[in-house]
Short mmCIF file of C-alpha atoms in Angstrom, two decimals:
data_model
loop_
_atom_site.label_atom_id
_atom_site.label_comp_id
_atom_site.label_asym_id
_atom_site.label_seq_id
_atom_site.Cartn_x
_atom_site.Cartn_y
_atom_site.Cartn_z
CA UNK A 18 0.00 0.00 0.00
CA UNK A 19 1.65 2.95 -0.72
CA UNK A 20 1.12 6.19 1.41
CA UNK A 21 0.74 8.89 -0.90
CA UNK A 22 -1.89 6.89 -2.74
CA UNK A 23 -4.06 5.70 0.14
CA UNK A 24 -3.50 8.46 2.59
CA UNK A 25 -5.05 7.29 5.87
CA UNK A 26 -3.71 3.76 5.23
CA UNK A 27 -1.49 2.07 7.85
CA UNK A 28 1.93 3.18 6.75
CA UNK A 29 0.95 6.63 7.02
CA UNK A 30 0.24 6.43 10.86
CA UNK A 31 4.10 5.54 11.64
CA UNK A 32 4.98 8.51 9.38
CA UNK A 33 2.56 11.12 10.77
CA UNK A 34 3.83 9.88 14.27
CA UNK A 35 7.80 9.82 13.59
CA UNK A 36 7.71 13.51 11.75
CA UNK A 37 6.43 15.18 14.95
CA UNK A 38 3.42 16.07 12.99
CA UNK A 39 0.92 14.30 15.30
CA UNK A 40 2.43 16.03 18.48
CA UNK A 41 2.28 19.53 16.28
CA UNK A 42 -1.83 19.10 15.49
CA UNK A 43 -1.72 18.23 19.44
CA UNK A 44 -0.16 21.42 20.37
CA UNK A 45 -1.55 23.72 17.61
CA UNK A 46 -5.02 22.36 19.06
CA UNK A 47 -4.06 23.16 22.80
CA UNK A 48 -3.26 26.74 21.88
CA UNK A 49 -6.48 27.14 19.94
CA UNK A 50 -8.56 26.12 22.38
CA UNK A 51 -6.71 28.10 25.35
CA UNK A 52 -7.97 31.49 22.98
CA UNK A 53 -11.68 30.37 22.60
CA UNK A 54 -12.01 29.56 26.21
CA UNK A 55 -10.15 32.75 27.13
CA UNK A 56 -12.10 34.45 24.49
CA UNK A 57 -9.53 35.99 23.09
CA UNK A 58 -11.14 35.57 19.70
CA UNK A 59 -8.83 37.77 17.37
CA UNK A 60 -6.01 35.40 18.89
CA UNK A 61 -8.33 32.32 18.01
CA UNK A 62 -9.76 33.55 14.55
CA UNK A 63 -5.48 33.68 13.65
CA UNK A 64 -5.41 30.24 14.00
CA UNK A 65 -7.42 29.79 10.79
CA UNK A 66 -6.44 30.52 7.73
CA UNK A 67 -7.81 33.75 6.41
CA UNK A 68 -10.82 32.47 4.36
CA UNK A 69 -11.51 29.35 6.48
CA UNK A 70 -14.90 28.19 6.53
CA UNK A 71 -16.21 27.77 10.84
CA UNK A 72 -19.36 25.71 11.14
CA UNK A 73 -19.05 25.82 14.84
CA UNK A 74 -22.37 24.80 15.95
CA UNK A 75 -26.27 23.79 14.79
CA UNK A 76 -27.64 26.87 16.30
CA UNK A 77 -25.49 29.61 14.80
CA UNK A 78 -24.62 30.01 10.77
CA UNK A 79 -21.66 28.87 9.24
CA UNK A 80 -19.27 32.11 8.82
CA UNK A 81 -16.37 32.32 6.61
CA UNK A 82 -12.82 34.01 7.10
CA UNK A 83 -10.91 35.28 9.85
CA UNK A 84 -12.25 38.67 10.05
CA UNK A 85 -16.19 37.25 10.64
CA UNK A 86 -15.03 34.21 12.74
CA UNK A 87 -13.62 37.35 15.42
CA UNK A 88 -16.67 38.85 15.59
CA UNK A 89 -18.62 34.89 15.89
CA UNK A 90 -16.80 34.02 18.39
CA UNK A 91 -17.47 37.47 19.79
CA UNK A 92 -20.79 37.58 19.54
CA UNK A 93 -21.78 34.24 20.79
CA UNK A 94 -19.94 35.14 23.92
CA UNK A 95 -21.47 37.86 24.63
CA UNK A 96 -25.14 36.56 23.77
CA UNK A 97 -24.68 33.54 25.84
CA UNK A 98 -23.10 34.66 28.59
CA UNK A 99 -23.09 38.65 29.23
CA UNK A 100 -25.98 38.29 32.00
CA UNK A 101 -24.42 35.12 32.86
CA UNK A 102 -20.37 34.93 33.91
CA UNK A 103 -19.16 31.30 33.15
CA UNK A 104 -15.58 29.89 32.74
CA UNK A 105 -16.29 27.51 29.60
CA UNK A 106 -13.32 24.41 28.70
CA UNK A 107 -13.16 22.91 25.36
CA UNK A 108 -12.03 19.39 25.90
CA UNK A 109 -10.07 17.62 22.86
CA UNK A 110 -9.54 14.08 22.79
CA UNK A 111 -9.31 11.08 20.65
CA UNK A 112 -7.13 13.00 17.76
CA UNK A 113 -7.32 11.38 14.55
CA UNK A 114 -5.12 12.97 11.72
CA UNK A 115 -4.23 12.04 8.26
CA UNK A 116 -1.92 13.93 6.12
CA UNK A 117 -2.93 14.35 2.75
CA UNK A 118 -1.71 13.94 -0.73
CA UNK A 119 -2.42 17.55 -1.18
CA UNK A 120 -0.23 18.73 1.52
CA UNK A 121 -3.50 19.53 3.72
CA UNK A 122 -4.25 17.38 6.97
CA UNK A 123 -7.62 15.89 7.98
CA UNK A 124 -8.45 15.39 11.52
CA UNK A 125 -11.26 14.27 13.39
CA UNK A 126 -11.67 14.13 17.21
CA UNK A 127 -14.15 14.47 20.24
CA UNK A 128 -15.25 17.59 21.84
CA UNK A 129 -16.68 17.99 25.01
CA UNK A 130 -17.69 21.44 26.12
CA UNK A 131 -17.80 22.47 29.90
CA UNK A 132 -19.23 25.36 31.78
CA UNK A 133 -18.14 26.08 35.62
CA UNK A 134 -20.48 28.98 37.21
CA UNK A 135 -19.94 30.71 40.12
CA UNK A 136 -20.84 29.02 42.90
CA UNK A 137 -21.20 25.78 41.89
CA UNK A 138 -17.65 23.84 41.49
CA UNK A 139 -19.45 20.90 39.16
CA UNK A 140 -19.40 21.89 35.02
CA UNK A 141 -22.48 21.42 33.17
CA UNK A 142 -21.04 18.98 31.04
CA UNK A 143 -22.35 19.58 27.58
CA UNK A 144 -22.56 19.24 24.82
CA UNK A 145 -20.61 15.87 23.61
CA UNK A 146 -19.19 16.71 19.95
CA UNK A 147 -17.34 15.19 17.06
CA UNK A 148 -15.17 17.69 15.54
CA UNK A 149 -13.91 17.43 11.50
CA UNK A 150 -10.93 20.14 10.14
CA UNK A 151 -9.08 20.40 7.48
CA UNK A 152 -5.51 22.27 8.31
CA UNK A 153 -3.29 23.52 6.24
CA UNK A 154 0.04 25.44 6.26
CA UNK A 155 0.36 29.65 5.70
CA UNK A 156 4.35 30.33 6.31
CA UNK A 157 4.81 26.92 7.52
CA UNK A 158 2.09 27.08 10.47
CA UNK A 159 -0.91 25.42 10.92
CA UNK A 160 -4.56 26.44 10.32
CA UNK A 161 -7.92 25.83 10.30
CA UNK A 162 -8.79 26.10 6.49
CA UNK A 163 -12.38 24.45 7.80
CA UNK A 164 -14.15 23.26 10.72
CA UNK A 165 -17.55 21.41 10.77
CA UNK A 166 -18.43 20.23 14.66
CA UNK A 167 -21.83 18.04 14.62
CA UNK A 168 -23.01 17.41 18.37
CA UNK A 169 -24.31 14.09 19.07
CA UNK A 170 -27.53 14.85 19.47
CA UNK A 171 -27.52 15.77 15.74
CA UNK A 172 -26.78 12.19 15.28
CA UNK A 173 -29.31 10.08 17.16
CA UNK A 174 -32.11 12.91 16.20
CA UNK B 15 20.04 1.63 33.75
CA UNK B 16 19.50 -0.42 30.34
CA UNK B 17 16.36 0.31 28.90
CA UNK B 18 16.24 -3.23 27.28
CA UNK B 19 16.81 -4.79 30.94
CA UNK B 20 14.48 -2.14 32.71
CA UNK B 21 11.34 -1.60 30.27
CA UNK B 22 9.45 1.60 31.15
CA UNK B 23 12.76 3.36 33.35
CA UNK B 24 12.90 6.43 32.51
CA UNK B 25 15.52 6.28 29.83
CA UNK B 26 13.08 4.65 27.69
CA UNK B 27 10.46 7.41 28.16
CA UNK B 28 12.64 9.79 25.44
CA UNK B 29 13.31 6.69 23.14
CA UNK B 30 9.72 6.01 23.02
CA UNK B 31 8.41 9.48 22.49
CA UNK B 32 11.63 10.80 20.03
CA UNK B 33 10.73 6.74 17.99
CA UNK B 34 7.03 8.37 17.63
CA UNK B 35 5.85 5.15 19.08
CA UNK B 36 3.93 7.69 21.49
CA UNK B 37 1.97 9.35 19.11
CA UNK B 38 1.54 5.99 16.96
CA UNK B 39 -0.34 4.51 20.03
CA UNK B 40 -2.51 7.60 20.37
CA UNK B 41 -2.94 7.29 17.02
CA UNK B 42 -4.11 3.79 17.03
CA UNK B 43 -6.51 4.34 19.94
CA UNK B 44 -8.25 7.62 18.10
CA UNK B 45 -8.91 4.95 15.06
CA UNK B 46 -9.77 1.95 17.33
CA UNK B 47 -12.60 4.12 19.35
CA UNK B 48 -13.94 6.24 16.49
CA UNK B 49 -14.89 2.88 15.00
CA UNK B 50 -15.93 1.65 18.55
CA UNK B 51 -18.59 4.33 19.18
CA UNK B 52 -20.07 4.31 15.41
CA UNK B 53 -20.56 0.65 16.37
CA UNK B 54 -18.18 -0.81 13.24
CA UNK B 55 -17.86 -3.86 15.07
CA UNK B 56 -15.81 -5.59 12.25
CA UNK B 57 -13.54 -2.69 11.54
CA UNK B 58 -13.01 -2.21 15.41
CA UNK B 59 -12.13 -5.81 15.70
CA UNK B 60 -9.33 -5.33 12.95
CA UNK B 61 -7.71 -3.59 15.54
CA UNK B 62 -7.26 -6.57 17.85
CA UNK B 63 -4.45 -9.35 17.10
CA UNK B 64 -6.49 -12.26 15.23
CA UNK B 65 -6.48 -14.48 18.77
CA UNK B 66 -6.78 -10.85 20.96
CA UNK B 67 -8.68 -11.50 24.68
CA UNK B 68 -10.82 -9.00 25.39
CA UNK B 69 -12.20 -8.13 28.75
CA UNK B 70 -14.00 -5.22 28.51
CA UNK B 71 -16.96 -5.34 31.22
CA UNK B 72 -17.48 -6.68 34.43
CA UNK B 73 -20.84 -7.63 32.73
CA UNK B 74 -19.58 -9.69 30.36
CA UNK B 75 -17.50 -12.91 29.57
CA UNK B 76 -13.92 -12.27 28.33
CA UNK B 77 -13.98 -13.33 24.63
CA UNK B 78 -11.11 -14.21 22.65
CA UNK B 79 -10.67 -13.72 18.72
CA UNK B 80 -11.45 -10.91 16.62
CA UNK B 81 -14.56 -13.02 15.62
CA UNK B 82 -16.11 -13.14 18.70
CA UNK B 83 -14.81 -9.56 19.69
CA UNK B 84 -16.95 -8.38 16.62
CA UNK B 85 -19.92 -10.58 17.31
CA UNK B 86 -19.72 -9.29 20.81
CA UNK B 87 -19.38 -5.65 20.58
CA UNK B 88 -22.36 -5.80 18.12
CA UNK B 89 -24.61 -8.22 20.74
CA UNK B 90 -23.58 -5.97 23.45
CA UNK B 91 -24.68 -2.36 21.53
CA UNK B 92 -27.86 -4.49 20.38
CA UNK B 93 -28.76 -6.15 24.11
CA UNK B 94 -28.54 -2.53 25.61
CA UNK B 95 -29.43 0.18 23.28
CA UNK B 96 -31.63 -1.58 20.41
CA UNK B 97 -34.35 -0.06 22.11
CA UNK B 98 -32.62 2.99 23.38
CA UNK B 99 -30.92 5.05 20.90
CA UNK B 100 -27.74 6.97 21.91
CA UNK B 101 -24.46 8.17 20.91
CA UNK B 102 -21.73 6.81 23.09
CA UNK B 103 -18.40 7.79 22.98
CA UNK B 104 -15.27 6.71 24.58
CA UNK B 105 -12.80 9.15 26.10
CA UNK B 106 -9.14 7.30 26.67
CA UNK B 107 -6.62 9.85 28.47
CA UNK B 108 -3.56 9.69 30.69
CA UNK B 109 -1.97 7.36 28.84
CA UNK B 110 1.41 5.54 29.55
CA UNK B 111 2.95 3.34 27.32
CA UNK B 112 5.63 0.91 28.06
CA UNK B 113 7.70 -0.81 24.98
CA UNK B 114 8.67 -4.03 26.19
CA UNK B 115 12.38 -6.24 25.50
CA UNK B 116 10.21 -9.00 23.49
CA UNK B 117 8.47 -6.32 21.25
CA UNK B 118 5.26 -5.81 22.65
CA UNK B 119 4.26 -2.36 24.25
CA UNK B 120 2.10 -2.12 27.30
CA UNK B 121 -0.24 0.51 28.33
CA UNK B 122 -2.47 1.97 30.68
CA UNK B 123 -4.85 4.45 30.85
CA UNK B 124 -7.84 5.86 31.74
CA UNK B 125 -11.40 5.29 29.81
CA UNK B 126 -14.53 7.74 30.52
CA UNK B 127 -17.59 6.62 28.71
CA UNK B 128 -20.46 9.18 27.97
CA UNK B 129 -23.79 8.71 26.60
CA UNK B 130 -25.69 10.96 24.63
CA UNK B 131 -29.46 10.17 24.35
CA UNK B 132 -32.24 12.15 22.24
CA UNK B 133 -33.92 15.40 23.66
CA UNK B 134 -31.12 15.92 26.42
CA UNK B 135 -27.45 17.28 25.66
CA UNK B 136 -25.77 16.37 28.77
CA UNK B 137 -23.98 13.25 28.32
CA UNK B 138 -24.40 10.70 31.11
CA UNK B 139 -20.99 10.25 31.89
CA UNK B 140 -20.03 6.85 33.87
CA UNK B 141 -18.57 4.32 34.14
CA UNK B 142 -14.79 5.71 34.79
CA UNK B 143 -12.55 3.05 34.12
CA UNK B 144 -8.50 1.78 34.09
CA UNK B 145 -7.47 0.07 30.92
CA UNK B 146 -4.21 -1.93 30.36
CA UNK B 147 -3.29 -3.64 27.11
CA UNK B 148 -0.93 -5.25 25.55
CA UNK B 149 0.08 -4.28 22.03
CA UNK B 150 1.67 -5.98 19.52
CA UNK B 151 2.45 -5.78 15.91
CA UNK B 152 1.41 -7.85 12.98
CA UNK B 153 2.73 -6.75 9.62
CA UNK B 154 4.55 -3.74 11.30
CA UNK B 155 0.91 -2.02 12.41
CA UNK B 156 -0.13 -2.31 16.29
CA UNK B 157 -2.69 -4.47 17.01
CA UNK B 158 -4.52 -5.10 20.83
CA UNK B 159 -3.37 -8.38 21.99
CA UNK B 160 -4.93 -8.35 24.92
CA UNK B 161 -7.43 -5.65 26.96
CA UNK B 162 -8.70 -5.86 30.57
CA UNK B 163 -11.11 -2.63 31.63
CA UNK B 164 -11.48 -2.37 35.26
CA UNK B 165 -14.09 0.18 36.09
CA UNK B 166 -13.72 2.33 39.31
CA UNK B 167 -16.58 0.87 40.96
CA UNK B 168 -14.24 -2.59 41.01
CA UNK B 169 -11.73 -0.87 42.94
CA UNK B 170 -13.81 0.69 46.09
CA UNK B 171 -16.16 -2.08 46.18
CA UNK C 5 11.59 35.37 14.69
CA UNK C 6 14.03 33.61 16.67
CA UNK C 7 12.39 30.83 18.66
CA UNK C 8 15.60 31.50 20.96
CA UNK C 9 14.26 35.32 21.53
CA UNK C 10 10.79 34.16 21.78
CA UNK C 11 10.22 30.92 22.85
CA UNK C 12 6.71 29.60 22.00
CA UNK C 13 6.45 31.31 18.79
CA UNK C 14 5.52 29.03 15.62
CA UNK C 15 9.28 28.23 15.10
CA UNK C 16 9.56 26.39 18.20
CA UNK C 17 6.01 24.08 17.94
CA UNK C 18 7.48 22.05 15.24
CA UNK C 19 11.13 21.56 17.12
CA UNK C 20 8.90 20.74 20.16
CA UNK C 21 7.12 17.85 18.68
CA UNK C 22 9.85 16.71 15.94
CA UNK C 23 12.40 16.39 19.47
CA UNK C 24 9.70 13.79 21.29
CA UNK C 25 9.70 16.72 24.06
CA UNK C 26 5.86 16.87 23.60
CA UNK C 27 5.02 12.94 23.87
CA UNK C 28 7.86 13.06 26.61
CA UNK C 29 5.92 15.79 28.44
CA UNK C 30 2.93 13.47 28.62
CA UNK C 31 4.09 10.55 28.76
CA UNK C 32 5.69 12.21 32.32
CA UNK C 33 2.32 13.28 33.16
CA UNK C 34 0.20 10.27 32.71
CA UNK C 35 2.52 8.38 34.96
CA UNK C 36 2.59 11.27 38.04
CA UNK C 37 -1.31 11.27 38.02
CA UNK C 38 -1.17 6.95 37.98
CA UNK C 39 0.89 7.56 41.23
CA UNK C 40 -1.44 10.66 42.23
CA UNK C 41 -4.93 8.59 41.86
CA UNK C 42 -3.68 5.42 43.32
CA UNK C 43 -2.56 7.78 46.42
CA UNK C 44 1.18 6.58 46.32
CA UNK C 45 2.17 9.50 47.88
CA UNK C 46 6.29 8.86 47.40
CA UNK C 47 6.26 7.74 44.12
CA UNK C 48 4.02 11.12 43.32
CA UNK C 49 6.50 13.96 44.93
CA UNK C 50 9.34 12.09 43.38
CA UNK C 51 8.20 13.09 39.98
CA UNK C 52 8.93 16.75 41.43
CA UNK C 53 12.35 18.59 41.58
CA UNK C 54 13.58 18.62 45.04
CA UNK C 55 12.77 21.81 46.03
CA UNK C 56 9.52 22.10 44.13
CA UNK C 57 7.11 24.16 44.93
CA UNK C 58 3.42 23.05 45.08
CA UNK C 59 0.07 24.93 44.96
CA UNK C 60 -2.40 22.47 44.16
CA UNK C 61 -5.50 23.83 45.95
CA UNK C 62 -7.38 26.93 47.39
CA UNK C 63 -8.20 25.15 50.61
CA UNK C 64 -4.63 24.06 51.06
CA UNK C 65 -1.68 26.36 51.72
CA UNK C 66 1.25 25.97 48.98
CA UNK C 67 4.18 23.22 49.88
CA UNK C 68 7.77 23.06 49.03
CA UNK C 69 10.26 20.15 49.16
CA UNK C 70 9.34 16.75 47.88
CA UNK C 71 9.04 15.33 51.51
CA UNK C 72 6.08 17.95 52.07
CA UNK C 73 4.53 17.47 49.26
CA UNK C 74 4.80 13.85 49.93
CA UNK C 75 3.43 14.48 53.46
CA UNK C 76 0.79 16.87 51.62
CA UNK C 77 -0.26 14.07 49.23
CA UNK C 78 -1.30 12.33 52.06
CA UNK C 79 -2.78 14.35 54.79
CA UNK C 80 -5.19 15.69 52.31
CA UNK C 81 -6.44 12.06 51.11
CA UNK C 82 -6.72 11.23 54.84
CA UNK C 83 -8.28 14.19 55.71
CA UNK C 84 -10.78 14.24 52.72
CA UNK C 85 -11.60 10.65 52.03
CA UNK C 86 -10.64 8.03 54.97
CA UNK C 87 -14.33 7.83 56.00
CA UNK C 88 -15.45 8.15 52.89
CA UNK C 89 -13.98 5.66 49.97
CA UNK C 90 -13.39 6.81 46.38
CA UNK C 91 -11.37 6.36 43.21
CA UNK C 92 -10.06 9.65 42.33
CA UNK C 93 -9.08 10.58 38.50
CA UNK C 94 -7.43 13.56 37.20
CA UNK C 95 -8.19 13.83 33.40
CA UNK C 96 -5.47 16.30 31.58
CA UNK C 97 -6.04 17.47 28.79
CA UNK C 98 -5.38 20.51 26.06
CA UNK C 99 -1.32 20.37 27.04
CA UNK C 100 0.65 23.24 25.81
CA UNK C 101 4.97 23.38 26.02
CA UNK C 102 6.88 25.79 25.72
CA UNK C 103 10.46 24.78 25.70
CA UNK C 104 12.47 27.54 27.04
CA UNK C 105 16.06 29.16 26.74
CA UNK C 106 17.55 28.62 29.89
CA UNK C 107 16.32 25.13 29.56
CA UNK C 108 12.97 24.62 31.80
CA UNK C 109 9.91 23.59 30.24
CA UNK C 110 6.73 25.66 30.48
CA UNK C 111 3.08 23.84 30.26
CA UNK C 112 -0.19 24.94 30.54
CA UNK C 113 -2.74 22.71 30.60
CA UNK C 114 -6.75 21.50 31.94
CA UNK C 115 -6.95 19.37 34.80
CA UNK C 116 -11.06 18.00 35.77
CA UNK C 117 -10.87 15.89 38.70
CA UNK C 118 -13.29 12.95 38.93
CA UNK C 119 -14.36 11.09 42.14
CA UNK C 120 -16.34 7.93 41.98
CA UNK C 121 -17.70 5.84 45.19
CA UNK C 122 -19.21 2.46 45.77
CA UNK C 123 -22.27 2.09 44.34
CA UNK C 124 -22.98 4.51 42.23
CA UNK C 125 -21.05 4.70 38.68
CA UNK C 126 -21.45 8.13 37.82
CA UNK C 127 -18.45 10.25 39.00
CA UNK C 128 -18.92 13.39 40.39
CA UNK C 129 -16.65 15.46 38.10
CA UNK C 130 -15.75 18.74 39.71
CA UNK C 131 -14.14 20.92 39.95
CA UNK C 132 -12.46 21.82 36.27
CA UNK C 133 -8.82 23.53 37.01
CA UNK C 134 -6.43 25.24 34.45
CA UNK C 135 -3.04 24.38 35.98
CA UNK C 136 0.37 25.90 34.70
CA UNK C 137 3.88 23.86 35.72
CA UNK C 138 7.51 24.38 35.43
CA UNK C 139 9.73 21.33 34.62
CA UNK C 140 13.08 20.97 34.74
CA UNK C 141 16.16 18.20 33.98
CA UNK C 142 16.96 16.07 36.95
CA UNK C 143 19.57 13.50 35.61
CA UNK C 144 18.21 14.19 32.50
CA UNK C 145 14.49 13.18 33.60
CA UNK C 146 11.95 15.70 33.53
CA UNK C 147 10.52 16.74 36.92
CA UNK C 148 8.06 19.65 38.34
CA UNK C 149 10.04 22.91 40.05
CA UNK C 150 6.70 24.50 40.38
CA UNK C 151 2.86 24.12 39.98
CA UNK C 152 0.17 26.17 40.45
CA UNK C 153 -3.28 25.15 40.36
CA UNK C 154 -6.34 27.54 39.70
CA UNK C 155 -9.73 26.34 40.20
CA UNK C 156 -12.34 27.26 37.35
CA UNK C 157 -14.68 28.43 40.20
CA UNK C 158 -11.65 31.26 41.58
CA UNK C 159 -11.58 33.18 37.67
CA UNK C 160 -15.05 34.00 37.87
CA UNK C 161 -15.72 34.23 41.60
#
């Protein structure tokens, strides 16, 4: 099987792993989500490439490029959670990532969203997600060209 | 200390994560559960080593073979949630691996299984469980040889 | 940009993960919470430097020294949970390093805590922590010179 043919195949996983590029997606993920959950969204809208496409969740409409995925990220905030001060955590786990033929990486992985208020030391736990990006590289870093998250209710609905 | 005679001292913790064996078995597992939790009981079993024991409930007989680990992972999702539909997934984390003299690579780590069920976002989220494998490799790719799950409940009882 | 100059800039991600340092960093980290959530008190403060400094809680004052934390390790379990039986987890997660000039290692990362007790599977998970360490070279081993804790509930309080 060769690798550049059948990306995703098995040879590729040793590959992905010995190049560092596995423990790169890990840590360009960590930093990504530190912004959002910070909000520091003009830090997190850098972390996508400038016309990436951010389909971040059933309720609000797909927006497309760095400058609109600011003010999404923005906006959400402050419409959730202006009369309502909560410390939200993005949880990533179970990181799968294929390099592509292309140059481009695929990755797919769980997201679980939490929400501490004051007052109550237990997170509302919600909701459970599965996460697909492509990434890709501007000056050798990684971005989010796209991002489509489907919640698992979507799934079973 | 020789890493051969001493598996798992801690000069083999920067040979195993500078090899990318590391990331190869994180790798593995993110493959191994995505097809877990979209119930592709014959593509999860293809993970396991053809004569694999798997132990992965206190609720239910060890089986051995990736025959009857496929036929079992698809009774078990049919005995319990035929007539309850949910989204499960499976959330491995704090995982140490251990490459062993003979070739095989041991690991442990935690498991957190959550439940997503229609009309409700929160995830039930239980059991919490210890896992410990064994790996090993057939035609160069990792492969389960053997799993035991212990959930917490096992351990204060 | 130099990565020297500014450590954590993009330059430095990809020498981070291509060097093993990331895996290393967790790989050191799934094995001090093993030892941390089976209570082996000893085995836990000797993944810190000697004279490490340790801030784990807001209801506990900040040791230093790995006798005290050792001594800390176990107090608190006693004090907490000796009439009252659990199976602790800590689940990291969303790991940043920053490898840094002088040679220390910074990370930033989530810590949720999860407690489960006899008869009843669902853990209470609380509360959700960000937690930033300091690691440094002992005999070539990583180890923790300084950790500091911070409870979700204490940024919004």
């Amino acid at each position: 099987m060769s690798t550049a043919a059948h990306p995703g195949t098995p040879a590729s996983v040793r590959q992905t792993a010995q190049s560092g590029l596995y423990a790169e997606v890990q840590l360009f993920y960590a930093r990504q989500v530190h912004h959002l959950d910070a909000v520091r969204a003009q830090e997190f809208a850098a972390t996508f490439a400038e016309d990436a496409l951010f389909a971040h969740s059933p309720d609000a409409p797909a927006v497309r490029g760095r400058a609109n995925i600011a003010a999404e990220v923005s906006a959400y905030n402050k419409r959730r959670f202006q009369a309502d001060p909560v410390q939200r955590r993005h949880w990533f786990t179970m990181l799968d990532v294929r390099q592509q033929a292309d140059g481009s990486v695929h990755t797919e992985f769980y997201a679980l969203v939490g929400t501490t208020r004051p007052g109550e030391p237990r997170p509302v736990i919600a909701p459970s997600c599965i996460v697909r990006d492509v990434l890709v590289r501007e000056d050798g870093e990684l971005r989010t060209l796209s991002r489509k998250v489907t919640q698992d209710q979507e799934l079973i609905g």
